[in-house]
Coordinates of C-alpha atoms and ligand atoms in Angstrom, one line a residue:
M28 CA 53.7 -7.1 44.4
A29 CA 54.0 -5.3 41.1
S30 CA 57.2 -3.5 40.4
L31 CA 57.2 -0.5 38.0
I32 CA 60.6 -0.5 36.6
T33 CA 62.3 2.4 34.8
T34 CA 63.7 2.1 31.3
K35 CA 67.2 2.4 32.8
E36 CA 66.6 -0.6 35.0
M37 CA 65.1 -2.5 32.1
M38 CA 68.2 -1.9 30.0
S39 CA 70.8 -2.6 32.6
H40 CA 69.3 -5.2 34.9
H41 CA 70.0 -8.7 33.7
H42 CA 69.0 -11.6 35.8
V43 CA 68.6 -15.2 34.9
L44 CA 65.3 -16.9 35.2
S45 CA 65.4 -19.9 37.5
S46 CA 64.3 -23.1 35.9
S47 CA 62.2 -24.4 38.9
R48 CA 59.8 -27.3 38.5
L49 CA 56.5 -25.9 37.7
T50 CA 52.9 -27.1 38.0
N51 CA 49.7 -26.3 36.3
L52 CA 47.2 -27.0 39.0
Y53 CA 44.1 -29.1 38.4
S54 CA 41.3 -27.4 40.2
D55 CA 38.7 -29.9 41.3
N56 CA 36.8 -29.5 44.5
S57 CA 36.3 -33.3 44.7
I58 CA 39.9 -33.9 45.8
N59 CA 41.5 -32.8 49.0
D60 CA 44.7 -30.8 49.4
Q61 CA 46.8 -33.8 50.1
Q62 CA 45.6 -35.5 47.0
I63 CA 46.3 -32.4 45.0
K64 CA 49.8 -32.3 46.3
T65 CA 50.7 -35.9 45.8
K66 CA 48.7 -36.9 42.7
Y67 CA 49.4 -33.7 40.8
Q68 CA 52.8 -32.9 42.3
V69 CA 52.1 -29.5 43.5
S70 CA 55.5 -28.2 44.5
H71 CA 54.8 -24.7 45.6
R72 CA 53.3 -24.4 49.1
L73 CA 52.1 -20.9 48.6
F74 CA 50.1 -21.8 45.6
A75 CA 48.7 -24.9 47.2
R76 CA 47.5 -22.9 50.1
R77 CA 45.8 -20.5 47.7
I78 CA 44.1 -23.5 46.1
S79 CA 42.9 -25.0 49.3
G80 CA 41.7 -21.7 50.7
A81 CA 40.1 -20.1 47.7
A82 CA 39.4 -22.6 45.1
R83 CA 37.0 -24.8 47.0
A84 CA 35.0 -21.8 47.9
V85 CA 34.7 -20.4 44.4
I86 CA 34.7 -23.4 42.1
N87 CA 31.1 -24.1 41.0
S88 CA 31.8 -26.2 38.0
P89 CA 34.3 -29.0 38.9
M90 CA 35.4 -30.9 35.8
P91 CA 37.5 -34.0 35.5
P92 CA 40.5 -33.6 33.3
S93 CA 39.0 -35.5 30.4
V94 CA 41.1 -33.9 27.8
P95 CA 43.9 -34.3 27.7
E96 CA 44.6 -37.3 29.8
I97 CA 46.7 -36.9 32.9
E98 CA 49.7 -38.9 31.8
K99 CA 50.2 -36.6 28.8
L100 CA 50.3 -33.6 31.1
E101 CA 53.2 -34.9 33.1
G102 CA 55.7 -33.7 30.5
E103 CA 54.1 -30.3 30.1
R104 CA 54.0 -29.8 33.9
R105 CA 57.7 -29.3 34.1
C106 CA 57.4 -26.1 32.0
H107 CA 56.0 -22.7 32.7
V108 CA 52.3 -22.7 33.1
A109 CA 52.1 -20.2 30.2
W110 CA 53.0 -23.1 27.8
A111 CA 51.0 -25.9 29.6
S112 CA 47.6 -27.0 28.4
V113 CA 44.6 -26.1 30.5
Q114 CA 43.6 -29.1 32.5
Q115 CA 39.8 -28.9 32.4
E116 CA 37.4 -27.9 29.7
K117 CA 35.8 -25.2 31.7
W118 CA 35.7 -23.5 35.1
E119 CA 33.7 -20.6 36.6
G120 CA 34.0 -18.8 39.9
E121 CA 34.7 -15.6 41.7
L122 CA 38.3 -14.4 42.0
T123 CA 40.0 -13.2 45.1
V124 CA 40.8 -9.5 44.6
Q125 CA 43.8 -7.6 46.1
G126 CA 43.7 -3.8 45.6
K127 CA 40.6 -1.9 44.4
I128 CA 38.8 -2.5 41.1
P129 CA 37.5 0.9 39.9
T130 CA 33.7 1.0 40.3
W131 CA 33.2 2.4 36.8
L132 CA 34.7 -0.8 35.3
N133 CA 31.5 -2.8 34.6
G134 CA 31.5 -5.2 31.8
T135 CA 33.4 -8.3 30.5
Y136 CA 36.9 -8.7 29.2
L137 CA 37.1 -11.8 27.0
R138 CA 40.4 -13.2 25.9
N139 CA 40.9 -16.0 23.3
G140 CA 44.0 -18.0 22.7
P141 CA 45.3 -21.5 22.2
G142 CA 45.1 -23.4 25.4
L143 CA 45.2 -27.2 24.7
W144 CA 48.2 -28.5 22.8
N145 CA 47.8 -32.2 22.8
I146 CA 45.3 -34.8 21.7
G147 CA 45.3 -38.6 21.8
G148 CA 49.0 -38.8 22.8
H149 CA 50.1 -36.3 20.2
D150 CA 51.8 -33.2 21.3
F151 CA 51.4 -30.1 19.1
R152 CA 54.4 -28.3 18.0
H153 CA 53.5 -24.6 17.7
L154 CA 51.9 -22.1 20.1
F155 CA 49.3 -21.3 17.4
D156 CA 48.2 -24.9 17.0
G157 CA 46.4 -25.2 20.4
Y158 CA 42.7 -25.5 20.7
S159 CA 40.9 -22.2 21.4
T160 CA 40.4 -21.4 25.0
L161 CA 38.2 -18.5 26.0
V162 CA 38.8 -16.7 29.3
K163 CA 36.4 -14.2 30.8
L164 CA 36.7 -11.6 33.5
Q165 CA 33.4 -10.1 34.4
F166 CA 33.8 -6.9 36.4
E167 CA 30.8 -6.0 38.6
G168 CA 30.8 -3.5 41.4
G169 CA 34.4 -4.1 42.3
R170 CA 34.1 -7.9 42.1
V171 CA 35.5 -10.2 39.5
F172 CA 33.7 -13.3 38.2
A173 CA 35.8 -15.3 35.9
G174 CA 36.0 -18.5 33.9
H175 CA 37.4 -20.3 31.0
R176 CA 36.0 -22.7 28.4
L177 CA 37.3 -24.6 25.4
L178 CA 35.6 -23.5 22.1
E179 CA 33.6 -26.3 20.5
S180 CA 35.0 -25.9 17.0
D181 CA 34.5 -28.7 14.6
A182 CA 38.3 -29.3 14.8
Y183 CA 38.2 -29.7 18.6
K184 CA 35.0 -31.8 18.6
A185 CA 36.4 -34.1 16.0
A186 CA 39.7 -34.4 17.9
K187 CA 37.9 -35.3 21.1
K188 CA 35.6 -37.8 19.3
H189 CA 38.4 -39.6 17.4
N190 CA 41.2 -39.0 19.9
R191 CA 43.4 -37.6 17.2
L192 CA 44.1 -34.6 15.1
C193 CA 41.5 -34.4 12.3
Y194 CA 42.1 -31.0 10.6
R195 CA 45.1 -29.0 9.5
E196 CA 46.2 -26.6 12.2
F197 CA 48.8 -23.9 11.9
S198 CA 51.7 -26.3 11.9
E199 CA 50.1 -29.7 12.4
T200 CA 48.7 -31.9 9.6
P201 CA 46.6 -35.0 10.4
K202 CA 48.2 -38.2 9.3
P203 CA 46.5 -39.6 6.2
A204 CA 44.6 -42.8 7.0
I205 CA 47.0 -45.7 6.2
R206 CA 44.5 -47.5 3.9
N207 CA 44.2 -44.4 1.8
S208 CA 47.9 -43.9 1.1
F209 CA 48.6 -47.6 0.3
K210 CA 45.5 -48.5 -1.7
N211 CA 44.6 -45.2 -3.4
P212 CA 47.3 -43.7 -5.7
F213 CA 45.1 -40.6 -6.0
S214 CA 44.9 -39.9 -2.3
G215 CA 47.5 -37.2 -2.6
I216 CA 45.4 -35.4 -5.2
G217 CA 42.4 -35.8 -2.9
E218 CA 44.4 -34.2 -0.1
I219 CA 45.3 -31.2 -2.4
L220 CA 41.6 -30.8 -3.2
R221 CA 40.6 -31.0 0.4
L222 CA 43.2 -28.4 1.2
F223 CA 42.2 -26.0 -1.5
S224 CA 38.5 -26.4 -1.0
G225 CA 39.2 -25.6 2.6
E226 CA 37.6 -28.9 3.7
S227 CA 40.7 -30.1 5.6
L228 CA 41.5 -26.7 7.1
T229 CA 40.8 -26.0 10.7
D230 CA 38.0 -23.9 12.2
N231 CA 39.9 -23.7 15.5
A232 CA 39.2 -20.0 16.1
N233 CA 42.0 -19.4 18.6
T234 CA 43.6 -16.1 17.5
G235 CA 41.1 -13.5 18.9
V236 CA 37.6 -12.5 19.8
I237 CA 35.6 -9.5 18.7
R238 CA 32.4 -7.8 19.7
L239 CA 30.5 -6.7 16.6
G240 CA 28.5 -3.5 16.7
D241 CA 25.3 -5.4 17.0
G242 CA 26.5 -7.1 20.2
R243 CA 27.3 -10.5 18.7
V244 CA 30.6 -12.0 19.9
M245 CA 32.8 -13.9 17.5
C246 CA 36.0 -15.9 17.9
L247 CA 38.3 -15.9 14.9
T248 CA 41.3 -17.5 13.2
E249 CA 42.7 -17.0 9.7
T250 CA 40.5 -19.5 8.0
Q251 CA 37.1 -18.1 7.2
K252 CA 35.3 -21.2 8.5
G253 CA 37.0 -20.3 11.8
S254 CA 34.5 -17.5 12.6
I255 CA 32.5 -18.8 15.5
L256 CA 29.9 -17.1 17.6
V257 CA 30.0 -17.5 21.4
D258 CA 27.9 -16.4 24.4
H259 CA 30.1 -14.0 26.3
E260 CA 28.4 -14.8 29.6
T261 CA 28.5 -18.6 29.6
L262 CA 31.3 -18.9 27.1
E263 CA 29.2 -21.5 25.3
T264 CA 29.8 -22.0 21.6
I265 CA 26.7 -20.8 19.7
G266 CA 27.7 -21.9 16.2
K267 CA 29.4 -20.8 13.0
F268 CA 29.0 -17.2 11.8
E269 CA 27.4 -17.8 8.4
Y270 CA 28.5 -15.2 5.9
D271 CA 25.8 -14.8 3.2
D272 CA 27.9 -13.1 0.6
G273 CA 29.5 -15.8 -1.5
L274 CA 33.0 -14.7 -0.4
S275 CA 33.7 -17.8 1.7
D276 CA 35.3 -19.8 -1.0
H277 CA 38.4 -17.7 -0.4
M278 CA 39.4 -19.8 2.5
I279 CA 41.6 -17.3 4.3
Q280 CA 40.9 -14.0 6.1
S281 CA 42.8 -11.5 8.2
A282 CA 42.7 -12.6 11.9
H283 CA 42.1 -8.9 12.9
P284 CA 39.0 -7.3 11.4
I285 CA 38.6 -3.7 12.5
V286 CA 35.3 -3.3 14.3
T287 CA 33.4 -0.2 15.3
E288 CA 29.8 0.2 16.6
T289 CA 28.6 0.6 13.0
E290 CA 30.8 -1.6 10.7
M291 CA 33.6 -4.2 10.3
W292 CA 36.4 -4.0 7.8
T293 CA 38.5 -7.0 6.9
L294 CA 40.9 -8.4 4.2
I295 CA 40.4 -11.6 2.3
P296 CA 43.6 -12.7 0.6
D297 CA 43.3 -14.2 -2.8
L298 CA 45.7 -17.2 -3.2
V299 CA 44.9 -17.7 -6.9
K300 CA 45.3 -14.2 -8.3
P301 CA 47.6 -12.8 -5.6
G302 CA 45.9 -9.9 -4.0
Y303 CA 43.4 -8.9 -1.3
R304 CA 39.7 -8.1 -1.3
V305 CA 38.9 -5.2 1.1
V306 CA 35.5 -5.9 2.5
R307 CA 33.1 -4.1 4.8
M308 CA 30.1 -5.5 6.8
E309 CA 27.4 -3.3 8.4
A310 CA 26.7 -4.0 12.1
G311 CA 23.7 -6.4 12.2
S312 CA 24.4 -7.9 8.8
N313 CA 26.1 -11.2 7.7
R314 CA 26.9 -9.9 4.3
R315 CA 30.3 -8.4 3.4
E316 CA 30.5 -6.1 0.4
V317 CA 33.7 -5.9 -1.6
V318 CA 34.8 -2.3 -1.5
G319 CA 37.8 -2.9 -3.7
R320 CA 40.7 -5.2 -4.6
V321 CA 44.4 -4.7 -4.2
K322 CA 46.6 -6.5 -6.7
C323 CA 49.9 -7.7 -5.3
R324 CA 52.9 -5.9 -6.7
S325 CA 55.5 -8.6 -6.3
G326 CA 55.9 -11.4 -8.9
S327 CA 55.8 -14.1 -6.2
W328 CA 53.2 -16.8 -6.4
G329 CA 51.5 -16.0 -3.2
P330 CA 50.2 -12.9 -1.6
G331 CA 52.0 -11.6 1.5
W332 CA 50.7 -13.0 4.8
V333 CA 48.2 -10.5 6.3
H334 CA 47.5 -11.2 9.9
S335 CA 46.3 -7.7 10.5
F336 CA 46.1 -4.3 8.8
A337 CA 45.2 -0.7 9.6
V338 CA 42.6 1.9 8.9
T339 CA 42.6 5.7 9.0
E340 CA 39.4 7.8 8.9
N341 CA 39.2 7.6 5.1
Y342 CA 41.6 4.9 4.0
V343 CA 42.4 1.2 4.5
V344 CA 46.2 0.4 4.7
V345 CA 46.8 -3.0 3.1
P346 CA 50.2 -4.5 3.8
E347 CA 52.0 -6.8 1.3
M348 CA 54.8 -8.4 3.4
P349 CA 57.7 -10.3 1.9
L350 CA 56.6 -13.2 4.1
R351 CA 54.3 -14.8 1.6
Y352 CA 51.9 -17.7 1.4
S353 CA 53.7 -20.6 -0.1
V354 CA 51.8 -23.3 -2.0
K355 CA 54.7 -25.7 -1.5
N356 CA 54.7 -25.2 2.2
L357 CA 50.9 -25.3 2.5
L358 CA 51.1 -28.8 1.0
R359 CA 53.9 -30.0 3.2
A360 CA 53.0 -32.4 6.0
E361 CA 56.1 -31.5 8.1
P362 CA 56.5 -27.9 9.0
T363 CA 59.4 -25.7 7.8
P364 CA 60.8 -22.9 10.1
L365 CA 58.5 -20.6 8.1
Y366 CA 55.4 -22.9 8.3
K367 CA 53.0 -22.2 5.5
F368 CA 55.0 -19.2 4.3
E369 CA 58.2 -18.2 2.5
W370 CA 60.5 -15.2 2.8
C371 CA 60.9 -13.3 -0.5
P372 CA 62.5 -10.0 0.2
Q373 CA 64.0 -9.9 -3.3
D374 CA 60.4 -9.5 -4.6
G375 CA 59.9 -6.3 -2.6
A376 CA 57.8 -5.2 0.3
F377 CA 54.8 -2.9 -0.2
L378 CA 52.0 -1.0 1.4
H379 CA 48.8 -0.1 -0.5
V380 CA 46.3 2.5 0.5
M381 CA 42.6 2.2 -0.6
S382 CA 39.9 4.8 -0.3
K383 CA 37.1 3.5 2.0
L384 CA 34.6 5.5 0.0
T385 CA 35.5 4.6 -3.6
G386 CA 37.6 1.4 -3.3
V387 CA 40.3 3.0 -5.4
V388 CA 43.9 2.3 -4.5
V389 CA 45.3 5.8 -4.1
A390 CA 48.9 4.8 -3.2
S391 CA 51.0 1.8 -3.6
V392 CA 54.5 2.2 -2.3
E393 CA 57.6 0.1 -1.9
V394 CA 59.1 0.1 1.6
P395 CA 62.0 -1.6 3.2
A396 CA 61.5 -5.3 4.0
Y397 CA 59.4 -5.8 7.2
V398 CA 57.9 -8.5 9.3
T399 CA 54.8 -7.6 11.3
F400 CA 51.8 -9.5 12.7
H401 CA 50.1 -6.5 14.4
F402 CA 49.4 -3.1 13.2
I403 CA 48.9 -0.7 16.1
N404 CA 47.1 2.2 14.5
A405 CA 47.2 4.5 11.5
Y406 CA 46.1 8.1 10.7
E407 CA 46.2 10.8 8.1
D408 CA 48.8 13.6 8.7
A409 CA 50.2 16.5 6.8
D410 CA 53.8 16.6 5.6
E411 CA 56.0 19.7 5.8
N412 CA 54.3 21.0 2.6
G413 CA 50.8 20.3 3.9
A414 CA 50.3 17.3 1.6
T415 CA 48.5 14.3 3.1
V416 CA 50.7 11.4 4.3
I417 CA 49.5 8.2 6.0
I418 CA 51.2 7.2 9.2
A419 CA 50.9 3.5 10.0
D420 CA 52.5 2.0 13.1
C421 CA 53.1 -1.7 13.7
C422 CA 55.0 -4.1 15.9
E423 CA 57.9 -4.8 13.6
H424 CA 60.3 -7.6 14.0
N425 CA 63.3 -6.0 12.2
A426 CA 62.5 -7.9 9.1
D427 CA 63.5 -11.1 10.9
T428 CA 61.2 -14.1 10.4
R429 CA 62.8 -16.1 13.3
I430 CA 60.1 -14.9 15.7
L431 CA 57.7 -17.4 14.0
D432 CA 59.9 -20.4 14.9
M433 CA 60.7 -19.0 18.3
L434 CA 57.1 -19.6 19.2
R435 CA 57.5 -23.4 18.9
L436 CA 56.4 -25.0 22.1
H437 CA 59.6 -26.9 22.6
T438 CA 61.6 -23.6 22.4
L439 CA 59.2 -21.8 24.7
R440 CA 59.2 -24.7 27.3
S441 CA 63.0 -25.1 27.4
S442 CA 64.0 -21.7 28.6
H443 CA 67.2 -21.7 30.6
G444 CA 67.6 -18.0 31.0
Q445 CA 69.3 -17.3 27.7
D446 CA 68.5 -14.1 25.9
V447 CA 67.2 -15.6 22.7
L448 CA 64.1 -13.4 21.9
P449 CA 64.8 -11.7 18.6
D450 CA 64.5 -7.9 18.7
A451 CA 61.3 -6.0 17.8
R452 CA 60.3 -2.3 17.7
I453 CA 57.5 0.1 16.9
G454 CA 57.9 0.4 13.1
R455 CA 56.4 3.6 11.7
F456 CA 55.5 3.7 8.0
R457 CA 55.1 7.0 6.2
I458 CA 53.1 6.7 3.0
P459 CA 52.8 9.8 0.8
L460 CA 49.7 10.1 -1.2
D461 CA 51.3 12.2 -4.0
G462 CA 52.2 9.3 -6.3
S463 CA 55.6 8.7 -4.8
K464 CA 57.0 5.3 -5.5
Y465 CA 58.5 4.8 -2.1
G466 CA 57.4 5.0 1.5
R467 CA 59.6 5.2 4.6
L468 CA 59.9 2.9 7.6
E469 CA 61.5 4.1 10.8
T470 CA 61.7 3.2 14.5
A471 CA 59.2 5.3 16.4
V472 CA 60.8 5.0 19.8
E473 CA 64.2 3.6 20.8
A474 CA 63.6 -0.1 21.2
E475 CA 65.9 -0.5 24.2
K476 CA 63.4 1.4 26.2
H477 CA 60.9 -1.5 26.0
G478 CA 63.6 -4.2 26.2
R479 CA 63.6 -4.7 22.4
A480 CA 60.4 -6.7 22.4
M481 CA 57.2 -5.3 21.0
D482 CA 54.0 -7.2 20.3
M483 CA 50.4 -7.8 21.3
C484 CA 49.5 -4.2 21.3
S485 CA 46.4 -2.1 22.1
I486 CA 45.4 1.5 22.1
N487 CA 42.6 3.6 23.4
P488 CA 39.8 2.5 20.9
L489 CA 38.5 6.0 20.7
H490 CA 41.7 6.9 18.8
L491 CA 41.3 4.2 16.2
G492 CA 42.3 5.7 12.8
Q493 CA 43.1 9.1 14.5
K494 CA 46.3 10.8 15.8
Y495 CA 47.2 9.1 19.0
R496 CA 49.9 9.1 21.6
Y497 CA 49.9 5.9 23.7
V498 CA 50.6 2.2 22.8
Y499 CA 50.2 -0.6 25.4
A500 CA 52.1 -3.7 24.4
C501 CA 54.2 -6.6 25.7
G502 CA 57.9 -5.6 26.1
A503 CA 60.7 -7.4 27.8
K504 CA 63.1 -7.4 30.6
R505 CA 66.1 -9.2 29.2
P506 CA 67.4 -11.9 29.2
C507 CA 64.3 -13.7 28.1
N508 CA 63.0 -16.0 25.4
F509 CA 59.5 -14.4 25.3
P510 CA 58.1 -11.0 26.1
N511 CA 57.8 -10.9 29.9
A512 CA 56.9 -7.3 30.6
L513 CA 54.1 -4.8 29.9
S514 CA 55.0 -1.5 28.3
K515 CA 53.3 1.8 27.9
V516 CA 54.9 3.7 25.1
D517 CA 54.4 7.4 24.7
I518 CA 55.1 7.8 21.0
V519 CA 55.0 11.5 21.1
E520 CA 57.4 12.1 24.0
K521 CA 59.2 8.9 23.2
K522 CA 59.1 7.7 26.8
V523 CA 58.3 4.2 28.1
K524 CA 56.9 2.8 31.4
N525 CA 57.4 -0.9 32.0
W526 CA 55.8 -3.3 34.4
H527 CA 57.7 -6.5 35.1
E528 CA 57.7 -9.2 37.8
H529 CA 60.2 -12.0 37.9
G530 CA 58.9 -15.3 36.3
M531 CA 55.6 -13.8 35.0
I532 CA 54.4 -14.0 31.4
P533 CA 51.7 -11.4 30.7
S534 CA 49.3 -11.6 27.8
E535 CA 48.2 -8.6 25.7
P536 CA 47.7 -5.5 27.8
F537 CA 44.1 -4.4 26.8
F538 CA 43.1 -0.8 27.4
V539 CA 39.6 0.1 28.6
P540 CA 38.9 3.9 28.6
R541 CA 37.1 5.4 31.6
P542 CA 33.6 6.5 30.5
G543 CA 33.7 10.3 30.1
A544 CA 37.5 10.5 30.1
I545 CA 39.2 13.4 28.5
H546 CA 42.8 12.2 28.5
E547 CA 43.8 9.4 26.1
D548 CA 45.4 7.3 28.8
D549 CA 42.6 7.8 31.4
G550 CA 41.4 4.2 31.9
V551 CA 42.7 0.8 32.9
V552 CA 44.9 -1.8 31.3
I553 CA 43.9 -5.4 31.8
S554 CA 46.3 -8.3 31.3
I555 CA 46.2 -12.0 32.4
I556 CA 49.5 -13.2 33.9
S557 CA 50.8 -16.8 33.9
E558 CA 53.0 -17.2 36.9
E559 CA 56.2 -19.2 37.2
N560 CA 54.8 -20.9 40.3
G561 CA 52.0 -22.4 38.3
G562 CA 49.3 -19.9 39.1
S563 CA 47.7 -17.0 37.2
F564 CA 46.0 -13.7 37.9
A565 CA 44.4 -10.8 36.1
I566 CA 46.2 -7.6 36.7
L567 CA 44.8 -4.1 36.4
L568 CA 47.2 -1.2 35.8
D569 CA 46.3 2.4 35.8
G570 CA 46.4 3.6 32.2
S571 CA 48.1 6.8 33.1
S572 CA 50.7 6.0 35.8
F573 CA 51.0 2.3 34.7
E574 CA 51.0 1.4 38.4
E575 CA 49.2 -1.8 39.6
I576 CA 45.8 -1.0 41.0
A577 CA 44.4 -4.5 41.6
R578 CA 45.0 -8.1 40.9
A579 CA 42.4 -10.9 40.9
T580 CA 43.8 -14.4 41.4
F581 CA 42.7 -17.5 39.6
P582 CA 42.7 -20.7 41.8
Y583 CA 44.7 -22.5 39.0
G584 CA 47.1 -21.7 36.2
L585 CA 46.0 -20.4 32.9
P586 CA 48.3 -20.6 29.8
Y587 CA 49.3 -17.7 27.7
G588 CA 46.6 -16.2 25.5
L589 CA 46.4 -14.0 22.5
H590 CA 43.8 -11.2 21.9
G591 CA 40.8 -9.9 23.8
C592 CA 37.9 -7.6 23.6
W593 CA 35.7 -5.5 26.0
I594 CA 32.0 -6.0 26.3
P595 CA 30.5 -3.1 28.3
K596 CA 27.6 -3.7 30.6
H597 CA 24.6 -1.7 29.4
Ligands
LIG18 C1 45.3 -23.0 10.0 C2 45.9 -22.3 8.9 C3 46.4 -21.1 8.9 C4 46.4 -20.5 10.2 C5 47.0 -19.4 10.7 C6 47.0 -18.9 12.0 C7 46.2 -19.5 13.0 C8 47.7 -17.8 12.3 C9 47.9 -17.2 13.6 C10 48.8 -16.2 13.8 C11 49.0 -15.5 15.0 C12 48.2 -15.9 16.2 C13 50.0 -14.6 15.1 C14 50.4 -14.0 16.3 C15 51.7 -13.4 16.4 C16 52.1 -13.1 17.7 C17 53.4 -12.7 18.0 C18 54.4 -12.6 17.0 C19 53.7 -12.4 19.4 C20 54.9 -12.2 19.8 C21 55.2 -12.0 21.2 O1 54.6 -11.2 21.9 C22 47.1 -20.5 7.7 C23 48.5 -20.3 8.0 C24 46.4 -19.2 7.4 C25 47.1 -21.4 6.5 C26 46.2 -22.4 6.4 C27 46.0 -23.1 7.6
LIG19 FE1 47.1 -11.4 16.3

C-alpha cells in the first residue's frame, strides 16, 4: 500500500530500482489467461490474476491491437509500462476500488498525454512525440468508470492510413518522398514553405486538455492547429476548434492557456518579429482578441520558448526564456539535444508584465537565466515599502536544459538505477513594478525536501492568481531517472510531504477542491500511476494529510501522461 515518507527518509534513503522484465498487458476478453500469459509474455503472476479476475468482468469494448503491430511492441515490453505504447485504441470499463472514494467527488478527471510511440515499424524518439491518448476517470457515488482512447488528430489518422509518420512531431520529421528529393531540386524550398505555413506541422494535441467556461473540452499542443474538441464522456474526437479571429497564421501557441469560468488567456509567440501576442477569449466564443504585444528584449532571432505562463488578478506574466526557438533547428530533419530550440543565456533572460485591462507592458525585467516549462501560480504582493511586486512561481530546472534530452524514450527506458535526473526546484521570481531593471529569482523551498525534482504541478484552482500556500507536483525519491514521487509543498511553512512507492511512476497530481471547503488543501489529489509490474491505477490522496484514501485499478497498464482537467458533474 501507499507509503507516506518523510523528507528525511526521502533525502537519506537510497535504493536501486530493480530492472525486472516488464509487460504492458493487452486487455482483450476474447483471449484466455493462458493465451495472455504465453502470447504476451505476462511475467507477473499477481497482475495476471488481476487481469483474469477483473478485466473480463469490466471490459466492454475489446479491441485488437491494430496499432501498433504486436511485433513492434516486443521491444517496448521490456521497459517500464510508463514508457510503453498503449496496446489498444480504446477501452472502457469500471475499475476495482480499494479504499473509499469521497461521495462528494462527482465528475470526470480527464488526462491527456502521448501514449503511442511507434508507427509502421518506426519507433519515435522523444516522450513528447507520442500520439495523444486521453484517459478518463469518471467518479460517481464512490464508483470509478474509466477508459482511454487515442485522439483522432489528422496526424494520427494519416499515420494509420499510410502506416508511416506524415507530419512533423516534436522531434520526428517525416522522411521526404524519395521521388521528391531526387527529381525536384526545389523540394527543400517546398519543405521550408510547408513548415512555415504550418502545413507540415502536427496537430497531435498530446500535451494537455482543458475545459472551457462554456463546457467545451479541448485537447491542446503547441501548434495552433492542434486545438481539438473532444467529448469527455465517450472520449470521441469531435473536430478541430476553429478560431475565427485571423490569428491562426502564427502557427504556435502556449500549451497552457489559463482558463476560468468566464475567459481564457493565452500567448501566441511571433517567430518573425520575436515577441508574444497576449490574447483573451470569452467563454462561449471562438474569437481571441489581442490584448497587447510583448516585444522580445534579447537580440536573438527567435522568441523564448513559452510552454506556459502565469496570471495575477490584474496582470499577465510573460516569460522570455533563454531557451529560444531556433530556425536552424526547426529545419533540421535530425533532432539536436535541444530539439527545435537553442540556449542563448548570453542574450539575457527576461520576464514581462502586461496589464490585463490596458495591454500595456508595465514591467520588463532581466532575471538570472532559467529553464521552466510550468509556471505554478503568480500573485500581486507588497514589498517592504508597500509597493506592488509580482510573485511568480515555477518549476525551475536550475537553468539546465538537459531535462529536455533526458526525456528521450531510450534514456527513460534504459534505467539501471543510476541517479541521472537533473535537479529542479520551485523557482520564485520577484518582479517589482517600480521601473527597476532587474527581477530576482530564488528557491522557494529547499529542493532536497522533494528529492530535487519538481514538475507537473497543480494548485487549488480557486487560488489562481491569488496568494496561495500549497503546490502539488511530482518530486523524487532518489536515485531515479525520472520523477517517481508525489509531493505536497507548503511554500509558506517550507514543509514537504512526499508519497512514493517502489517502482511507480506517477503522473501530474491534480487537486480537486471539496465543494464548500474553507481550507486551501481541503480536497483530493488525483494521479494515475504506471506500475513497474506492468499495471496501472488511479490514486486518490487526501489534499491535507497527503495520505492515500483510495486506489482504483486498471486491468492493464497505462503509460505516463501529461496534464489533466476536472469536469464537475452538474
Ligand atoms: C510539434 C512542434 C512543436 C511542439 C512542441 C511540443 C509538443 C511541446 C511539448 C512540451 C511539453 C509537453 C513539455 C513538458 C515538460 C515536462 C517536463 C519537463 C516534465 C518533467 C518531469 O516531471 C514545436 C516545438 C512548438 C515546434 C514545431 C513543431
Ligand atoms: Fe505542460
